[in-house]
PDB file of C-alpha atoms in Angstrom:
ATOM      1  CA  MET A   1     120.494  82.029 101.390  1.00  0.00           C
ATOM      2  CA  ALA A   2     121.886  85.564 102.088  1.00  0.00           C
ATOM      3  CA  ASP A   3     122.274  85.758  98.329  1.00  0.00           C
ATOM      4  CA  LEU A   4     118.788  85.341  97.764  1.00  0.00           C
ATOM      5  CA  TYR A   5     118.066  87.912 101.792  1.00  0.00           C
ATOM      6  CA  SER A   6     119.852  90.578  99.143  1.00  0.00           C
ATOM      7  CA  ARG A   7     117.835  90.189  96.220  1.00  0.00           C
ATOM      8  CA  ILE A   8     115.073  90.508  98.126  1.00  0.00           C
ATOM      9  CA  SER A   9     116.099  93.187 100.027  1.00  0.00           C
ATOM     10  CA  PHE A  10     117.433  95.098  97.663  1.00  0.00           C
ATOM     11  CA  LEU A  11     115.975  94.640  93.663  1.00  0.00           C
ATOM     12  CA  LEU A  12     112.633  95.794  92.088  1.00  0.00           C
ATOM     13  CA  VAL A  13     111.344  93.134  91.440  1.00  0.00           C
ATOM     14  CA  ILE A  14     110.828  89.141  93.359  1.00  0.00           C
ATOM     15  CA  TYR A  15     110.001  86.384  91.007  1.00  0.00           C
ATOM     16  CA  LEU A  16     108.999  82.759  92.402  1.00  0.00           C
ATOM     17  CA  ASP A  17     107.418  80.139  90.604  1.00  0.00           C
ATOM     18  CA  VAL A  18     104.197  78.826  91.738  1.00  0.00           C
ATOM     19  CA  CYS A  19     102.262  75.705  90.486  1.00  0.00           C
ATOM     20  CA  LYS A  20      98.747  76.262  90.613  1.00  0.00           C
ATOM     21  CA  PHE A  21      95.348  75.223  88.446  1.00  0.00           C
ATOM     22  CA  GLN A  22      92.517  77.598  88.058  1.00  0.00           C
ATOM     23  CA  SER A  23      89.376  77.291  84.583  1.00  0.00           C
ATOM     24  CA  LEU A  24      86.308  78.691  86.209  1.00  0.00           C
ATOM     25  CA  ASN A  25      85.563  82.627  85.548  1.00  0.00           C
ATOM     26  CA  LEU A  26      88.196  84.443  87.698  1.00  0.00           C
ATOM     27  CA  ALA A  27      85.854  87.866  87.659  1.00  0.00           C
ATOM     28  CA  LEU A  28      83.210  86.151  90.284  1.00  0.00           C
ATOM     29  CA  LYS A  29      82.822  88.597  93.011  1.00  0.00           C
ATOM     30  CA  LYS A  30      86.384  90.201  92.210  1.00  0.00           C
ATOM     31  CA  PRO A  31      87.356  94.259  92.641  1.00  0.00           C
ATOM     32  CA  ALA A  32      86.388  96.385  89.922  1.00  0.00           C
ATOM     33  CA  TRP A  33      85.533  99.796  89.100  1.00  0.00           C
ATOM     34  CA  MET A  34      85.134 101.956  86.114  1.00  0.00           C
ATOM     35  CA  SER A  35      86.283 105.579  85.056  1.00  0.00           C
ATOM     36  CA  SER A  36      82.569 107.186  85.938  1.00  0.00           C
ATOM     37  CA  VAL A  37      79.362 105.434  87.431  1.00  0.00           C
ATOM     38  CA  LYS A  38      75.963 107.190  86.087  1.00  0.00           C
ATOM     39  CA  GLY A  39      74.480 106.776  89.802  1.00  0.00           C
ATOM     40  CA  LEU A  40      74.593 103.700  92.339  1.00  0.00           C
ATOM     41  CA  HIS A  41      72.715 100.708  90.922  1.00  0.00           C
ATOM     42  CA  GLU A  42      75.096 100.881  87.847  1.00  0.00           C
ATOM     43  CA  ILE A  43      77.274  99.534  90.104  1.00  0.00           C
ATOM     44  CA  ALA A  44      81.361  97.845  88.495  1.00  0.00           C
ATOM     45  CA  ALA A  45      80.708  95.264  90.941  1.00  0.00           C
ATOM     46  CA  ASN A  46      77.365  95.132  88.931  1.00  0.00           C
ATOM     47  CA  ALA A  47      79.041  93.038  85.994  1.00  0.00           C
ATOM     48  CA  VAL A  48      80.967  90.577  88.399  1.00  0.00           C
ATOM     49  CA  ASP A  49      78.540  89.766  90.075  1.00  0.00           C
ATOM     50  CA  GLY A  50      77.769  85.592  88.441  1.00  0.00           C
ATOM     51  CA  SER A  51      73.872  87.336  87.568  1.00  0.00           C
ATOM     52  CA  HIS A  52      73.018  86.881  83.533  1.00  0.00           C
ATOM     53  CA  GLY A  53      70.678  88.958  83.060  1.00  0.00           C
ATOM     54  CA  THR A  54      70.338  91.848  80.826  1.00  0.00           C
ATOM     55  CA  ASP A  55      68.170  94.419  82.589  1.00  0.00           C
ATOM     56  CA  ILE A  56      69.614  97.513  83.986  1.00  0.00           C
ATOM     57  CA  ARG A  57      66.322  98.520  86.251  1.00  0.00           C
ATOM     58  CA  ASP A  58      67.254  95.299  88.282  1.00  0.00           C
ATOM     59  CA  SER A  59      70.675  96.143  89.646  1.00  0.00           C
ATOM     60  CA  VAL A  60      73.069  94.219  87.414  1.00  0.00           C
ATOM     61  CA  CYS A  61      75.015  96.180  84.887  1.00  0.00           C
ATOM     62  CA  SER A  62      77.245  98.650  85.317  1.00  0.00           C
ATOM     63  CA  HIS A  63      77.378 102.591  83.534  1.00  0.00           C
ATOM     64  CA  THR A  64      78.992 104.882  82.833  1.00  0.00           C
ATOM     65  CA  LYS A  65      78.426 108.806  82.970  1.00  0.00           C
ATOM     66  CA  PRO A  66      77.755 110.162  79.239  1.00  0.00           C
ATOM     67  CA  GLY A  67      80.431 112.646  78.586  1.00  0.00           C
ATOM     68  CA  ASP A  68      83.444 109.887  79.615  1.00  0.00           C
ATOM     69  CA  MET A  69      85.409 110.136  76.790  1.00  0.00           C
ATOM     70  CA  SER A  70      87.837 107.550  77.030  1.00  0.00           C
ATOM     71  CA  PRO A  71      85.452 104.858  79.437  1.00  0.00           C
ATOM     72  CA  TRP A  72      86.351 101.401  80.955  1.00  0.00           C
ATOM     73  CA  PHE A  73      86.476  99.104  83.130  1.00  0.00           C
ATOM     74  CA  VAL A  74      88.672  97.012  85.441  1.00  0.00           C
ATOM     75  CA  VAL A  75      88.012  94.070  87.413  1.00  0.00           C
ATOM     76  CA  ASP A  76      91.161  92.239  89.715  1.00  0.00           C
ATOM     77  CA  LEU A  77      91.529  88.613  89.687  1.00  0.00           C
ATOM     78  CA  LEU A  78      93.474  88.970  92.480  1.00  0.00           C
ATOM     79  CA  ALA A  79      96.075  86.319  91.053  1.00  0.00           C
ATOM     80  CA  GLN A  80      98.274  86.225  87.974  1.00  0.00           C
ATOM     81  CA  TYR A  81      96.574  83.765  85.124  1.00  0.00           C
ATOM     82  CA  SER A  82      97.078  83.019  81.364  1.00  0.00           C
ATOM     83  CA  VAL A  83      93.781  84.427  80.399  1.00  0.00           C
ATOM     84  CA  HIS A  84      92.270  83.173  77.712  1.00  0.00           C
ATOM     85  CA  ASN A  85      88.776  84.491  76.944  1.00  0.00           C
ATOM     86  CA  VAL A  86      86.570  86.793  78.347  1.00  0.00           C
ATOM     87  CA  THR A  87      82.181  86.168  78.398  1.00  0.00           C
ATOM     88  CA  ILE A  88      80.176  89.356  77.904  1.00  0.00           C
ATOM     89  CA  TYR A  89      76.545  89.941  78.530  1.00  0.00           C
ATOM     90  CA  ASN A  90      75.343  92.839  76.784  1.00  0.00           C
ATOM     91  CA  ARG A  91      72.090  94.870  78.023  1.00  0.00           C
ATOM     92  CA  GLY A  92      69.474  93.894  76.642  1.00  0.00           C
ATOM     93  CA  ASP A  93      66.979  96.005  77.639  1.00  0.00           C
ATOM     94  CA  CYS A  94      68.167  98.599  75.066  1.00  0.00           C
ATOM     95  CA  CYS A  95      71.553 100.279  74.426  1.00  0.00           C
ATOM     96  CA  GLY A  96      73.200  97.010  73.077  1.00  0.00           C
ATOM     97  CA  GLU A  97      74.362  99.348  70.203  1.00  0.00           C
ATOM     98  CA  ARG A  98      76.654 101.068  72.780  1.00  0.00           C
ATOM     99  CA  LEU A  99      79.116  98.269  73.203  1.00  0.00           C
ATOM    100  CA  HIS A 100      81.293  98.663  70.646  1.00  0.00           C
ATOM    101  CA  ASP A 101      84.571  99.579  69.513  1.00  0.00           C
ATOM    102  CA  PHE A 102      86.619  98.191  72.870  1.00  0.00           C
ATOM    103  CA  VAL A 103      90.271  96.240  73.162  1.00  0.00           C
ATOM    104  CA  ILE A 104      90.254  93.542  76.494  1.00  0.00           C
ATOM    105  CA  GLN A 105      94.164  94.322  78.433  1.00  0.00           C
ATOM    106  CA  VAL A 106      95.261  92.913  80.696  1.00  0.00           C
ATOM    107  CA  TYR A 107      97.827  94.200  83.267  1.00  0.00           C
ATOM    108  CA  VAL A 108     100.584  92.321  85.957  1.00  0.00           C
ATOM    109  CA  GLN A 109     101.043  95.873  87.554  1.00  0.00           C
ATOM    110  CA  ASN A 110      97.239  97.580  88.655  1.00  0.00           C
ATOM    111  CA  PRO A 111      97.044 100.404  85.727  1.00  0.00           C
ATOM    112  CA  SER A 112      94.996 102.826  88.006  1.00  0.00           C
ATOM    113  CA  ARG A 113      97.244 103.280  90.901  1.00  0.00           C
ATOM    114  CA  CYS A 114     100.143 103.041  88.250  1.00  0.00           C
ATOM    115  CA  PRO A 115      99.259 105.029  85.122  1.00  0.00           C
ATOM    116  CA  PRO A 116     102.407 103.986  83.194  1.00  0.00           C
ATOM    117  CA  ALA A 117     102.594  99.969  83.301  1.00  0.00           C
ATOM    118  CA  ALA A 118     102.401  97.418  80.722  1.00  0.00           C
ATOM    119  CA  PHE A 119      99.583  95.335  79.733  1.00  0.00           C
ATOM    120  CA  PHE A 120      99.179  92.321  76.630  1.00  0.00           C
ATOM    121  CA  ILE A 121      96.228  93.294  74.606  1.00  0.00           C
ATOM    122  CA  CYS A 122      93.500  90.013  74.443  1.00  0.00           C
ATOM    123  CA  LYS A 123      91.326  91.395  72.274  1.00  0.00           C
ATOM    124  CA  ASN A 124      91.457  93.946  70.214  1.00  0.00           C
ATOM    125  CA  TYR A 125      87.008  93.782  69.142  1.00  0.00           C
ATOM    126  CA  THR A 126      85.677  95.909  66.028  1.00  0.00           C
ATOM    127  CA  GLY A 127      82.365  96.241  64.809  1.00  0.00           C
ATOM    128  CA  THR A 128      79.120  95.836  67.459  1.00  0.00           C
ATOM    129  CA  PHE A 129      79.261  93.910  69.996  1.00  0.00           C
ATOM    130  CA  GLY A 130      76.282  90.729  69.992  1.00  0.00           C
ATOM    131  CA  SER A 131      73.303  90.358  72.746  1.00  0.00           C
ATOM    132  CA  VAL A 132      76.419  87.662  74.600  1.00  0.00           C
ATOM    133  CA  GLY A 133      78.406  85.465  73.891  1.00  0.00           C
ATOM    134  CA  ASN A 134      82.603  84.188  74.262  1.00  0.00           C
ATOM    135  CA  ILE A 135      85.615  86.361  72.887  1.00  0.00           C
ATOM    136  CA  ALA A 136      89.098  84.400  72.699  1.00  0.00           C
ATOM    137  CA  CYS A 137      92.414  85.975  73.418  1.00  0.00           C
ATOM    138  CA  ASP A 138      94.452  85.836  69.791  1.00  0.00           C
ATOM    139  CA  ALA A 139      96.555  84.549  72.275  1.00  0.00           C
ATOM    140  CA  PRO A 140      96.677  84.087  75.804  1.00  0.00           C
ATOM    141  CA  VAL A 141      97.857  87.065  77.889  1.00  0.00           C
ATOM    142  CA  PHE A 142      99.212  86.566  81.289  1.00  0.00           C
ATOM    143  CA  GLY A 143      98.625  88.874  84.300  1.00  0.00           C
ATOM    144  CA  ARG A 144      96.502  90.268  87.329  1.00  0.00           C
ATOM    145  CA  PHE A 145      93.639  92.476  86.179  1.00  0.00           C
ATOM    146  CA  ILE A 146      91.594  92.954  83.106  1.00  0.00           C
ATOM    147  CA  ARG A 147      90.569  96.607  81.704  1.00  0.00           C
ATOM    148  CA  LEU A 148      87.781  96.785  79.168  1.00  0.00           C
ATOM    149  CA  TRP A 149      87.890  99.912  77.262  1.00  0.00           C
ATOM    150  CA  LYS A 150      86.518 101.753  74.607  1.00  0.00           C
ATOM    151  CA  PRO A 151      87.842 105.203  73.082  1.00  0.00           C
ATOM    152  CA  LYS A 152      85.624 105.792  70.361  1.00  0.00           C
ATOM    153  CA  ILE A 153      82.883 107.710  71.790  1.00  0.00           C
ATOM    154  CA  ARG A 154      79.977 108.471  69.382  1.00  0.00           C
ATOM    155  CA  ASN A 155      78.260 110.380  71.067  1.00  0.00           C
ATOM    156  CA  GLY A 156      77.611 111.973  74.685  1.00  0.00           C
ATOM    157  CA  PRO A 157      74.870 109.017  75.311  1.00  0.00           C
ATOM    158  CA  ASP A 158      77.242 106.610  73.615  1.00  0.00           C
ATOM    159  CA  VAL A 159      77.956 105.028  77.621  1.00  0.00           C
ATOM    160  CA  LEU A 160      79.866 102.020  78.486  1.00  0.00           C
ATOM    161  CA  ASN A 161      78.001  99.765  79.778  1.00  0.00           C
ATOM    162  CA  PHE A 162      77.272  95.888  79.697  1.00  0.00           C
ATOM    163  CA  CYS A 163      76.008  93.255  82.719  1.00  0.00           C
ATOM    164  CA  GLU A 164      78.302  91.072  82.888  1.00  0.00           C
ATOM    165  CA  LEU A 165      81.708  90.343  82.582  1.00  0.00           C
ATOM    166  CA  GLU A 166      83.429  86.068  83.020  1.00  0.00           C
ATOM    167  CA  VAL A 167      87.605  85.552  82.708  1.00  0.00           C
ATOM    168  CA  TYR A 168      89.237  82.848  81.702  1.00  0.00           C
ATOM    169  CA  GLY A 169      92.329  81.472  82.585  1.00  0.00           C
ATOM    170  CA  VAL A 170      94.633  79.379  83.831  1.00  0.00           C
ATOM    171  CA  GLN A 171      97.466  79.261  86.430  1.00  0.00           C
ATOM    172  CA  SER A 172      99.654  76.512  85.520  1.00  0.00           C
ATOM    173  CA  ALA A 173     102.695  75.300  84.926  1.00  0.00           C
ATOM    174  CA  CYS A 174     104.462  76.523  87.475  1.00  0.00           C
ATOM    175  CA  GLN A 175     103.302  80.593  85.992  1.00  0.00           C
ATOM    176  CA  GLN A 176     106.229  83.093  87.445  1.00  0.00           C
ATOM    177  CA  PHE A 177     104.954  85.654  89.871  1.00  0.00           C
ATOM    178  CA  ASN A 178     106.622  88.938  90.417  1.00  0.00           C
ATOM    179  CA  TYR A 179     105.924  91.250  92.999  1.00  0.00           C
ATOM    180  CA  PHE A 180     107.496  95.306  92.415  1.00  0.00           C
ATOM    181  CA  ARG A 181     109.451  97.056  95.664  1.00  0.00           C
ATOM    182  CA  ARG A 182     109.018 100.982  96.886  1.00  0.00           C
ATOM    183  CA  SER A 183     110.069 101.774  99.699  1.00  0.00           C
ATOM    184  CA  GLY A 184     108.559 104.684 101.484  1.00  0.00           C
ATOM    185  CA  ILE A 185     104.989 103.078 101.025  1.00  0.00           C
ATOM    186  CA  ARG A 186     102.277 101.512 103.182  1.00  0.00           C
ATOM    187  CA  LEU A 187      99.510 100.583 101.161  1.00  0.00           C
ATOM    188  CA  VAL A 188      96.523 100.551 103.608  1.00  0.00           C
ATOM    189  CA  SER A 189      93.715  97.547 103.554  1.00  0.00           C
ATOM    190  CA  PRO A 190      92.461  95.208 105.019  1.00  0.00           C
ATOM    191  CA  VAL A 191      94.653  93.086 106.146  1.00  0.00           C
ATOM    192  CA  ILE A 192      94.322  88.633 106.625  1.00  0.00           C
ATOM    193  CA  VAL A 193      97.251  88.638 108.712  1.00  0.00           C
ATOM    194  CA  SER A 194      99.604  90.857 110.175  1.00  0.00           C
ATOM    195  CA  SER A 195     102.738  88.915 111.783  1.00  0.00           C
ATOM    196  CA  PRO A 196     106.030  90.366 114.621  1.00  0.00           C
ATOM    197  CA  ASP A 197     109.501  90.026 113.699  1.00  0.00           C
ATOM    198  CA  MET A 198     109.413  88.872 110.413  1.00  0.00           C
ATOM    199  CA  SER A 199     112.168  89.175 108.586  1.00  0.00           C
ATOM    200  CA  PRO A 200     111.059  91.008 104.704  1.00  0.00           C
ATOM    201  CA  LEU A 201     111.829  87.315 102.712  1.00  0.00           C
ATOM    202  CA  SER A 202     110.074  84.962 104.943  1.00  0.00           C
ATOM    203  CA  CYS A 203     107.066  87.820 104.318  1.00  0.00           C
ATOM    204  CA  VAL A 204     107.541  87.876 100.660  1.00  0.00           C
ATOM    205  CA  LEU A 205     107.617  84.022 101.001  1.00  0.00           C
ATOM    206  CA  GLN A 206     104.426  83.772 103.127  1.00  0.00           C
ATOM    207  CA  CYS A 207     102.095  86.354 101.362  1.00  0.00           C
ATOM    208  CA  MET A 208     103.142  83.820  97.708  1.00  0.00           C
ATOM    209  CA  LEU A 209     102.496  80.581  99.095  1.00  0.00           C
ATOM    210  CA  SER A 210      99.589  81.415 101.003  1.00  0.00           C
ATOM    211  CA  GLY A 211      97.050  81.604  98.128  1.00  0.00           C
ATOM    212  CA  ALA A 212      95.268  83.993 100.076  1.00  0.00           C
ATOM    213  CA  CYS A 213      98.086  87.300  99.664  1.00  0.00           C
ATOM    214  CA  VAL A 214      98.023  89.462  96.357  1.00  0.00           C
ATOM    215  CA  GLY A 215     100.648  91.544  98.267  1.00  0.00           C
ATOM    216  CA  VAL A 216     102.974  92.974 101.513  1.00  0.00           C
ATOM    217  CA  ASN A 217     103.474  96.204 103.714  1.00  0.00           C
ATOM    218  CA  TYR A 218     106.921  95.095 106.216  1.00  0.00           C
ATOM    219  CA  ASN A 219     108.744  97.345 108.575  1.00  0.00           C
ATOM    220  CA  ARG A 220     111.744  97.434 108.530  1.00  0.00           C
ATOM    221  CA  GLY A 221     112.244  98.926 112.011  1.00  0.00           C
ATOM    222  CA  THR A 222     109.730  96.673 113.842  1.00  0.00           C
ATOM    223  CA  ARG A 223     109.535  94.095 111.528  1.00  0.00           C
ATOM    224  CA  GLU A 224     106.539  93.297 111.187  1.00  0.00           C
ATOM    225  CA  CYS A 225     104.046  91.437 108.468  1.00  0.00           C
ATOM    226  CA  GLU A 226     101.291  92.291 107.501  1.00  0.00           C
ATOM    227  CA  LEU A 227      99.593  90.351 104.576  1.00  0.00           C
ATOM    228  CA  LEU A 228      97.138  91.986 101.728  1.00  0.00           C
ATOM    229  CA  PRO A 229      93.949  89.669 100.380  1.00  0.00           C
ATOM    230  CA  ARG A 230      92.131  92.226  98.527  1.00  0.00           C
ATOM    231  CA  PRO A 231      92.934  95.393  97.617  1.00  0.00           C
ATOM    232  CA  GLN A 232      90.270  97.768  96.856  1.00  0.00           C
ATOM    233  CA  PRO A 233      90.048 100.712  94.278  1.00  0.00           C
ATOM    234  CA  THR A 234      89.005 103.175  97.448  1.00  0.00           C
ATOM    235  CA  ASP A 235      92.199 102.327  99.448  1.00  0.00           C
ATOM    236  CA  THR A 236      94.844 104.552 100.484  1.00  0.00           C
ATOM    237  CA  VAL A 237      98.558 105.205 100.372  1.00  0.00           C
ATOM    238  CA  SER A 238     100.492 106.164 102.785  1.00  0.00           C
ATOM    239  CA  SER A 239     104.471 107.068 102.931  1.00  0.00           C
ATOM    240  CA  ASP A 240     106.302 106.663 105.900  1.00  0.00           C
ATOM    241  CA  LEU A 241     110.071 105.566 105.484  1.00  0.00           C
ATOM    242  CA  GLY A 242     109.506 103.068 107.930  1.00  0.00           C
ATOM    243  CA  TRP A 243     107.869 101.058 105.673  1.00  0.00           C
ATOM    244  CA  VAL A 244     108.428  99.125 102.309  1.00  0.00           C
ATOM    245  CA  TYR A 245     105.559  97.628  99.707  1.00  0.00           C
ATOM    246  CA  TYR A 246     106.320  94.688  97.978  1.00  0.00           C
ATOM    247  CA  GLY A 247     103.520  93.763  95.134  1.00  0.00           C
ATOM    248  CA  ASN A 248     101.314  95.299  92.252  1.00  0.00           C
ATOM    249  CA  ASP A 249      99.019  97.697  92.978  1.00  0.00           C
ATOM    250  CA  LEU A 250     101.396 100.163  93.384  1.00  0.00           C
ATOM    251  CA  CYS A 251     104.212 101.354  90.976  1.00  0.00           C
TER     252      CYS A 251
END
């Protein structure tokens, strides 16, 4: 036990095998954000709201700003999965040709908070996408964050817009979870539980085994444990030497 405690206290990565299974739409109503947003009615959340409507006038589609030369969309699955396929509903009232030549990337770490984060490619899609279709990954890819990136912009109005993105995969066969450690950092986000007088080992294991937690803030002085269930892209990060962050939202 002492050796395990030492590893969790001082190594940058923590591993745990957890056996689960999931085959529903993993992206449904999960946190989502884009490189830019055209307006109040074209937000990223529209693309994971469960609606299969395709008319942007019904506030069911996402839309980046014209002139965004490298547009992208990210959804946080709030757990690590082996991703097998993605289903996309394109805009139907007009402009479906804008969804073309995109890459579906899968990250373990948050690519927006950790720019050097490594990724796996689910699919490099070439050509113009149709109205709706299922895209199978070239091979199952493991991660928590799904990023749809359109690197080829033809002109200013060639934005990234679509109406729904569904992600399918599994969390099975005792997949290995990894949590990265950041000293002197606290992710300021709503918490499901704040427990006093816990060891860092107990704090991290409680998060990993809860099924509703993706990271923790741990105070080395007060031994306070904060479990983070649903980090948002707008959450702030504070610098405090007393805190240690374990998770995949920061690097």
